PDB file of C-alpha atoms in Angstrom:
ATOM      1  CA  MET A 195      -0.016  -0.090  -0.472  1.00 90.00           C
ATOM      2  CA  ILE A 196       2.359   2.555   0.842  1.00 97.00           C
ATOM      3  CA  GLN A 197       5.350   3.415  -1.613  1.00 97.00           C
ATOM      4  CA  ASN A 198       8.767   2.834  -0.602  1.00 97.00           C
ATOM      5  CA  ALA A 199       8.003   1.495   2.664  1.00 96.00           C
ATOM      6  CA  SER A 200      11.364   1.514   3.778  1.00 95.00           C
ATOM      7  CA  PHE A 201      12.736   4.248   2.209  1.00 96.00           C
ATOM      8  CA  GLU A 202      15.863   1.700   0.443  1.00 95.00           C
ATOM      9  CA  LEU A 203      15.258   3.309  -2.998  1.00 94.00           C
ATOM     10  CA  ASP A 204      17.801   5.369  -4.482  1.00 93.00           C
ATOM     11  CA  TRP A 205      16.403   8.866  -4.702  1.00 94.00           C
ATOM     12  CA  SER A 206      17.424   9.170  -8.016  1.00 92.00           C
ATOM     13  CA  VAL A 207      13.854   7.048  -8.773  1.00 93.00           C
ATOM     14  CA  SER A 208      11.763  10.207  -8.550  1.00 92.00           C
ATOM     15  CA  GLU A 209      15.006  13.362  -8.147  1.00 95.00           C
ATOM     16  CA  SER A 210      12.723  15.754  -6.028  1.00 97.00           C
ATOM     17  CA  HIS A 211      13.676  18.663  -3.493  1.00 98.00           C
ATOM     18  CA  THR A 212      10.090  19.370  -3.092  1.00 98.00           C
ATOM     19  CA  ALA A 213       9.059  20.753   0.432  1.00 98.00           C
ATOM     20  CA  LEU A 214       5.649  20.884   1.684  1.00 98.00           C
ATOM     21  CA  VAL A 215       6.119  24.194   4.312  1.00 98.00           C
ATOM     22  CA  ILE A 216       4.303  25.712   7.109  1.00 98.00           C
ATOM     23  CA  GLU A 217       4.981  29.382   6.416  1.00 98.00           C
ATOM     24  CA  SER A 218       2.026  32.898   8.864  1.00 97.00           C
ATOM     25  CA  ASP A 219       0.874  32.772   5.131  1.00 97.00           C
ATOM     26  CA  GLY A 220      -0.334  29.292   4.060  1.00 97.00           C
ATOM     27  CA  ILE A 221       0.919  26.347   2.732  1.00 98.00           C
ATOM     28  CA  HIS A 222       3.581  26.629   0.126  1.00 97.00           C
ATOM     29  CA  ARG A 223       5.180  24.014  -1.941  1.00 98.00           C
ATOM     30  CA  GLN A 224       9.200  24.956  -2.392  1.00 98.00           C
ATOM     31  CA  GLN A 225      11.743  23.908  -4.229  1.00 98.00           C
ATOM     32  CA  ILE A 226      14.762  23.345  -1.022  1.00 98.00           C
ATOM     33  CA  GLY A 227      18.879  22.442  -2.316  1.00 98.00           C
ATOM     34  CA  ASN A 228      19.308  20.910   0.430  1.00 98.00           C
ATOM     35  CA  ILE A 229      16.204  18.781   0.648  1.00 98.00           C
ATOM     36  CA  PHE A 230      16.791  15.151  -0.794  1.00 98.00           C
ATOM     37  CA  THR A 231      13.339  14.685  -0.315  1.00 98.00           C
ATOM     38  CA  PRO A 232      12.751  10.526  -0.408  1.00 97.00           C
ATOM     39  CA  SER A 233      11.057   8.269  -3.568  1.00 96.00           C
ATOM     40  CA  HIS A 234       6.700   8.555  -3.536  1.00 97.00           C
ATOM     41  CA  TRP A 235       7.214  10.328  -0.153  1.00 98.00           C
ATOM     42  CA  LEU A 236       6.749  14.817  -0.023  1.00 98.00           C
ATOM     43  CA  THR A 237       8.932  16.403   2.866  1.00 98.00           C
ATOM     44  CA  TRP A 238       6.927  18.806   5.367  1.00 98.00           C
ATOM     45  CA  TYR A 239       7.777  21.206   8.068  1.00 98.00           C
ATOM     46  CA  ASP A 240       6.634  23.919  10.043  1.00 98.00           C
ATOM     47  CA  HIS A 241       8.380  27.025   9.409  1.00 98.00           C
ATOM     48  CA  ARG A 242       6.803  29.536  12.063  1.00 98.00           C
ATOM     49  CA  GLY A 243       7.471  31.236  14.975  1.00 97.00           C
ATOM     50  CA  ASN A 244      11.072  29.642  16.445  1.00 97.00           C
ATOM     51  CA  TYR A 245      10.527  26.654  13.903  1.00 98.00           C
ATOM     52  CA  ALA A 246      13.393  25.649  11.394  1.00 98.00           C
ATOM     53  CA  GLN A 247      14.016  24.778   8.328  1.00 98.00           C
ATOM     54  CA  PRO A 248      15.431  21.120   8.478  1.00 98.00           C
ATOM     55  CA  GLU A 249      17.695  19.396   6.163  1.00 98.00           C
ATOM     56  CA  VAL A 250      16.629  15.249   4.676  1.00 98.00           C
ATOM     57  CA  ARG A 251      18.839  13.186   3.357  1.00 97.00           C
ATOM     58  CA  ASP A 252      19.697   9.713   3.499  1.00 96.00           C
ATOM     59  CA  SER A 253      21.065   8.352   6.207  1.00 94.00           C
ATOM     60  CA  TRP A 254      23.759   5.306   5.613  1.00 93.00           C
ATOM     61  CA  GLU A 255      24.557   5.047   9.390  1.00 91.00           C
ATOM     62  CA  ARG A 256      21.789   5.145  11.381  1.00 93.00           C
ATOM     63  CA  VAL A 257      19.795   2.094   9.958  1.00 95.00           C
ATOM     64  CA  ARG A 258      17.773  -0.841  11.692  1.00 94.00           C
ATOM     65  CA  ARG A 259      17.164  -2.821   8.463  1.00 91.00           C
ATOM     66  CA  GLY A 260      18.627  -2.937   5.273  1.00 92.00           C
ATOM     67  CA  GLU A 261      20.558  -0.756   3.823  1.00 93.00           C
ATOM     68  CA  LYS A 262      20.127   2.870   4.238  1.00 94.00           C
ATOM     69  CA  GLY A 263      17.471   5.159   6.437  1.00 94.00           C
ATOM     70  CA  MET A 264      16.050   8.744   5.747  1.00 97.00           C
ATOM     71  CA  LEU A 265      18.006  11.494   7.947  1.00 97.00           C
ATOM     72  CA  LEU A 266      16.018  14.605   8.886  1.00 98.00           C
ATOM     73  CA  PHE A 267      17.651  17.264  11.398  1.00 97.00           C
ATOM     74  CA  THR A 268      19.143  20.499  12.165  1.00 97.00           C
ATOM     75  CA  PHE A 269      22.083  22.246  13.612  1.00 94.00           C
ATOM     76  CA  GLY A 270      21.024  24.138  16.825  1.00 90.00           C
ATOM     77  CA  ARG A 271      17.917  25.009  15.223  1.00 94.00           C
ATOM     78  CA  LYS A 272      14.875  23.817  16.616  1.00 97.00           C
ATOM     79  CA  HIS A 273      11.828  22.080  14.394  1.00 98.00           C
ATOM     80  CA  CYS A 274       8.492  20.192  13.123  1.00 98.00           C
ATOM     81  CA  GLY A 275       8.308  17.920  10.302  1.00 98.00           C
ATOM     82  CA  GLY A 276       8.509  14.630   8.613  1.00 98.00           C
ATOM     83  CA  PHE A 277       7.441  12.955   5.635  1.00 98.00           C
ATOM     84  CA  LEU A 278       3.514  12.420   4.083  1.00 98.00           C
ATOM     85  CA  GLN A 279       2.010   9.638   1.827  1.00 98.00           C
ATOM     86  CA  THR A 280      -0.927  10.087   0.157  1.00 98.00           C
ATOM     87  CA  VAL A 281      -2.037   5.926  -0.729  1.00 98.00           C
ATOM     88  CA  GLU A 282      -5.019   4.685  -2.430  1.00 97.00           C
ATOM     89  CA  VAL A 283      -7.749   2.727  -0.056  1.00 97.00           C
ATOM     90  CA  GLU A 284     -11.540   1.039   0.574  1.00 96.00           C
ATOM     91  CA  ALA A 285     -13.658   3.536   1.998  1.00 96.00           C
ATOM     92  CA  GLY A 286     -14.951   2.840   5.092  1.00 97.00           C
ATOM     93  CA  ALA A 287     -11.640   0.067   5.839  1.00 97.00           C
ATOM     94  CA  THR A 288     -10.000   0.212   9.468  1.00 97.00           C
ATOM     95  CA  LEU A 289      -6.288   1.323   8.710  1.00 97.00           C
ATOM     96  CA  ARG A 290      -3.457   0.858  11.104  1.00 98.00           C
ATOM     97  CA  PHE A 291       0.278   3.173  10.903  1.00 98.00           C
ATOM     98  CA  SER A 292       3.425   2.111  12.471  1.00 98.00           C
ATOM     99  CA  ALA A 293       7.032   3.163  12.100  1.00 98.00           C
ATOM    100  CA  PHE A 294      10.404   2.485  13.693  1.00 98.00           C
ATOM    101  CA  ALA A 295      12.200   6.119  14.632  1.00 98.00           C
ATOM    102  CA  HIS A 296      15.385   7.470  16.302  1.00 96.00           C
ATOM    103  CA  ALA A 297      16.908  10.405  17.213  1.00 98.00           C
ATOM    104  CA  TRP A 298      20.330  11.987  18.049  1.00 97.00           C
ATOM    105  CA  SER A 299      20.347  15.109  20.113  1.00 97.00           C
ATOM    106  CA  ASN A 300      23.472  16.019  21.388  1.00 96.00           C
ATOM    107  CA  HIS A 301      24.910  19.247  22.546  1.00 89.00           C
ATOM    108  CA  LYS A 302      27.416  21.888  23.403  1.00 90.00           C
ATOM    109  CA  ALA A 303      26.661  24.444  26.420  1.00 91.00           C
ATOM    110  CA  SER A 304      25.686  27.662  25.772  1.00 89.00           C
ATOM    111  CA  SER A 305      28.206  30.665  26.946  1.00 90.00           C
ATOM    112  CA  ASP A 306      26.030  31.027  30.213  1.00 90.00           C
ATOM    113  CA  GLN A 307      25.629  27.064  30.471  1.00 91.00           C
ATOM    114  CA  ASP A 308      28.372  24.761  32.631  1.00 93.00           C
ATOM    115  CA  PRO A 309      30.194  22.773  30.566  1.00 93.00           C
ATOM    116  CA  ALA A 310      30.341  20.185  33.041  1.00 94.00           C
ATOM    117  CA  ASP A 311      26.098  19.631  32.201  1.00 95.00           C
ATOM    118  CA  PHE A 312      26.592  18.423  28.940  1.00 95.00           C
ATOM    119  CA  PRO A 313      30.285  16.138  28.978  1.00 94.00           C
ATOM    120  CA  HIS A 314      30.098  14.491  25.799  1.00 96.00           C
ATOM    121  CA  PRO A 315      29.577  17.593  23.110  1.00 93.00           C
ATOM    122  CA  ASP A 316      29.622  15.867  19.874  1.00 92.00           C
ATOM    123  CA  ASP A 317      29.750  11.973  20.531  1.00 96.00           C
ATOM    124  CA  PRO A 318      27.734   9.692  18.181  1.00 95.00           C
ATOM    125  CA  GLU A 319      26.829   7.353  20.627  1.00 96.00           C
ATOM    126  CA  TRP A 320      25.496  10.276  23.523  1.00 98.00           C
ATOM    127  CA  SER A 321      22.360  11.775  23.257  1.00 98.00           C
ATOM    128  CA  GLU A 322      21.205  14.546  26.212  1.00 97.00           C
ATOM    129  CA  GLY A 323      19.131  12.909  28.673  1.00 97.00           C
ATOM    130  CA  ALA A 324      19.258   9.480  27.540  1.00 98.00           C
ATOM    131  CA  GLY A 325      23.296   9.035  27.456  1.00 98.00           C
ATOM    132  CA  TYR A 326      24.435   6.084  26.207  1.00 98.00           C
ATOM    133  CA  ASP A 327      21.687   4.064  26.645  1.00 98.00           C
ATOM    134  CA  CYS A 328      19.223   3.126  23.776  1.00 98.00           C
ATOM    135  CA  VAL A 329      15.473   4.456  25.000  1.00 98.00           C
ATOM    136  CA  ARG A 330      11.344   4.509  24.166  1.00 98.00           C
ATOM    137  CA  TRP A 331       9.750   6.518  26.463  1.00 98.00           C
ATOM    138  CA  LEU A 332       6.299   8.095  26.204  1.00 98.00           C
ATOM    139  CA  LYS A 333       4.585  11.183  27.945  1.00 97.00           C
ATOM    140  CA  GLN A 334       4.458   9.342  31.758  1.00 97.00           C
ATOM    141  CA  ASP A 335       8.080   9.151  31.396  1.00 98.00           C
ATOM    142  CA  ILE A 336       9.237  12.639  30.443  1.00 98.00           C
ATOM    143  CA  PRO A 337       9.841  14.990  33.920  1.00 97.00           C
ATOM    144  CA  ALA A 338       8.829  17.804  35.048  1.00 97.00           C
ATOM    145  CA  LEU A 339      11.560  20.979  33.790  1.00 97.00           C
ATOM    146  CA  ASN A 340      13.321  21.431  37.085  1.00 97.00           C
ATOM    147  CA  GLY A 341      16.955  22.939  35.432  1.00 94.00           C
ATOM    148  CA  ASN A 342      18.818  20.311  36.013  1.00 95.00           C
ATOM    149  CA  ALA A 343      20.193  19.981  31.480  1.00 95.00           C
ATOM    150  CA  GLN A 344      19.566  16.446  31.626  1.00 97.00           C
ATOM    151  CA  ASN A 345      16.958  16.032  33.314  1.00 97.00           C
ATOM    152  CA  ASP A 346      15.476  18.676  31.342  1.00 97.00           C
ATOM    153  CA  ALA A 347      17.077  17.060  27.818  1.00 97.00           C
ATOM    154  CA  LYS A 348      14.693  13.767  27.660  1.00 98.00           C
ATOM    155  CA  GLY A 349      11.870  15.633  26.076  1.00 97.00           C
ATOM    156  CA  ASN A 350      13.975  17.312  23.734  1.00 97.00           C
ATOM    157  CA  PHE A 351      12.522  15.289  20.726  1.00 97.00           C
ATOM    158  CA  ALA A 352       9.210  12.960  19.441  1.00 98.00           C
ATOM    159  CA  PHE A 353       8.148  10.859  17.083  1.00 98.00           C
ATOM    160  CA  ALA A 354       4.503  10.447  16.771  1.00 98.00           C
ATOM    161  CA  LEU A 355       3.051   9.086  13.705  1.00 99.00           C
ATOM    162  CA  GLY A 356      -0.811  10.453  11.544  1.00 98.00           C
ATOM    163  CA  ILE A 357      -3.770   9.747   9.490  1.00 98.00           C
ATOM    164  CA  ASP A 358      -5.811  11.901   7.422  1.00 98.00           C
ATOM    165  CA  PRO A 359      -8.674   9.740   7.092  1.00 98.00           C
ATOM    166  CA  THR A 360      -9.724  12.062   4.123  1.00 98.00           C
ATOM    167  CA  GLY A 361      -6.678  12.396   2.278  1.00 98.00           C
ATOM    168  CA  GLY A 362      -5.823  15.435   2.682  1.00 97.00           C
ATOM    169  CA  GLU A 363      -2.360  17.085   3.024  1.00 97.00           C
ATOM    170  CA  ASP A 364      -1.937  19.821   5.565  1.00 98.00           C
ATOM    171  CA  PRO A 365      -0.130  18.713   8.164  1.00 98.00           C
ATOM    172  CA  THR A 366      -2.177  21.199  10.675  1.00 98.00           C
ATOM    173  CA  SER A 367      -5.723  20.043   9.662  1.00 98.00           C
ATOM    174  CA  ASP A 368      -7.624  18.858  12.639  1.00 98.00           C
ATOM    175  CA  ALA A 369      -8.588  15.685  10.319  1.00 98.00           C
ATOM    176  CA  ILE A 370      -5.493  14.240  10.974  1.00 98.00           C
ATOM    177  CA  VAL A 371      -5.372  11.444  14.068  1.00 98.00           C
ATOM    178  CA  TRP A 372      -2.483  11.952  15.683  1.00 98.00           C
ATOM    179  CA  GLY A 373      -1.302   8.657  17.767  1.00 98.00           C
ATOM    180  CA  ASP A 374       1.128   9.579  21.057  1.00 98.00           C
ATOM    181  CA  PRO A 375       4.472  10.470  20.950  1.00 98.00           C
ATOM    182  CA  ALA A 376       7.724   8.685  22.047  1.00 98.00           C
ATOM    183  CA  TRP A 377      11.216  10.254  22.944  1.00 98.00           C
ATOM    184  CA  ILE A 378      12.883   7.186  21.455  1.00 98.00           C
ATOM    185  CA  TYR A 379      17.360   7.956  21.913  1.00 98.00           C
ATOM    186  CA  ASN A 380      20.122   6.349  21.072  1.00 98.00           C
ATOM    187  CA  CYS A 381      18.997   3.376  18.517  1.00 97.00           C
ATOM    188  CA  TYR A 382      15.757   2.119  16.774  1.00 98.00           C
ATOM    189  CA  ASP A 383      12.873   1.829  18.294  1.00 98.00           C
ATOM    190  CA  ALA A 384       8.866   1.961  17.563  1.00 98.00           C
ATOM    191  CA  VAL A 385       6.339   4.803  17.519  1.00 98.00           C
ATOM    192  CA  PRO A 386       3.243   4.351  18.825  1.00 98.00           C
ATOM    193  CA  ALA A 387       1.289   3.240  15.492  1.00 98.00           C
ATOM    194  CA  VAL A 388      -2.356   4.653  14.963  1.00 98.00           C
ATOM    195  CA  GLU A 389      -5.678   3.826  13.802  1.00 98.00           C
ATOM    196  CA  ALA A 390      -8.429   5.374  11.522  1.00 98.00           C
ATOM    197  CA  GLU A 391     -10.997   4.912   9.349  1.00 98.00           C
ATOM    198  CA  ALA A 392     -10.629   5.870   5.250  1.00 98.00           C
ATOM    199  CA  GLN A 393     -13.284   7.995   4.465  1.00 98.00           C
ATOM    200  CA  SER A 394     -13.003   8.458   0.928  1.00 94.00           C
ATOM    201  CA  ASP A 395     -10.510   6.155  -0.943  1.00 97.00           C
ATOM    202  CA  THR A 396      -7.958   7.968  -0.002  1.00 98.00           C
ATOM    203  CA  VAL A 397      -5.792   8.846   3.052  1.00 98.00           C
ATOM    204  CA  THR A 398      -2.255  10.755   3.666  1.00 98.00           C
ATOM    205  CA  VAL A 399      -0.225   9.191   6.494  1.00 98.00           C
ATOM    206  CA  TYR A 400       2.593  11.552   7.860  1.00 98.00           C
ATOM    207  CA  LEU A 401       5.863  10.750  10.113  1.00 98.00           C
ATOM    208  CA  ARG A 402       6.646  13.399  12.577  1.00 98.00           C
ATOM    209  CA  SER A 403       9.691  14.562  14.588  1.00 98.00           C
ATOM    210  CA  GLN A 404       9.685  18.280  16.805  1.00 98.00           C
ATOM    211  CA  THR A 405      12.514  18.963  19.116  1.00 96.00           C
TER     212      THR A 405
END
């Protein structure tokens, strides 16, 4: 049903730098050079407020299965975005969407922070809040902010899955049924699945990462 569900297809199959960008004045399709949208998918991101444009490319190192995965990231900035795909279904069918993901969230102390609070800057196996552990936290596992750098970093990076049962391509739509978020660091794990009943002969599935 979903094309290129594993992101294994080479980018050259349907070369695209297209992204669906949410701006304060509406949603626009733009061509962006450092966004290599995976074949059969459409990259989307929110560009309002403090959210920045992410970069997108193939990942040959952080791979769950097969040869590659997709990497969507920002350096020193916040983002909210991901990928979407509209697929043909039978109207009235109950659909279940599942996926795997993981984050690496790491940074140096800023000028007003204690370097000891961020002990492993640029270490590719260390994520703030999780350390070297592979973790999958749900909403109830994320503690309240208390000023401790590693405690407060646990909520840095969340994933969620969505289905628009009407087949729309608007990531801000109230029609989207979003699954519960998960905070997954340092190794792949399951993002909570989402279910919805198709209201037409197409639905749109959404992958979201939000810092």
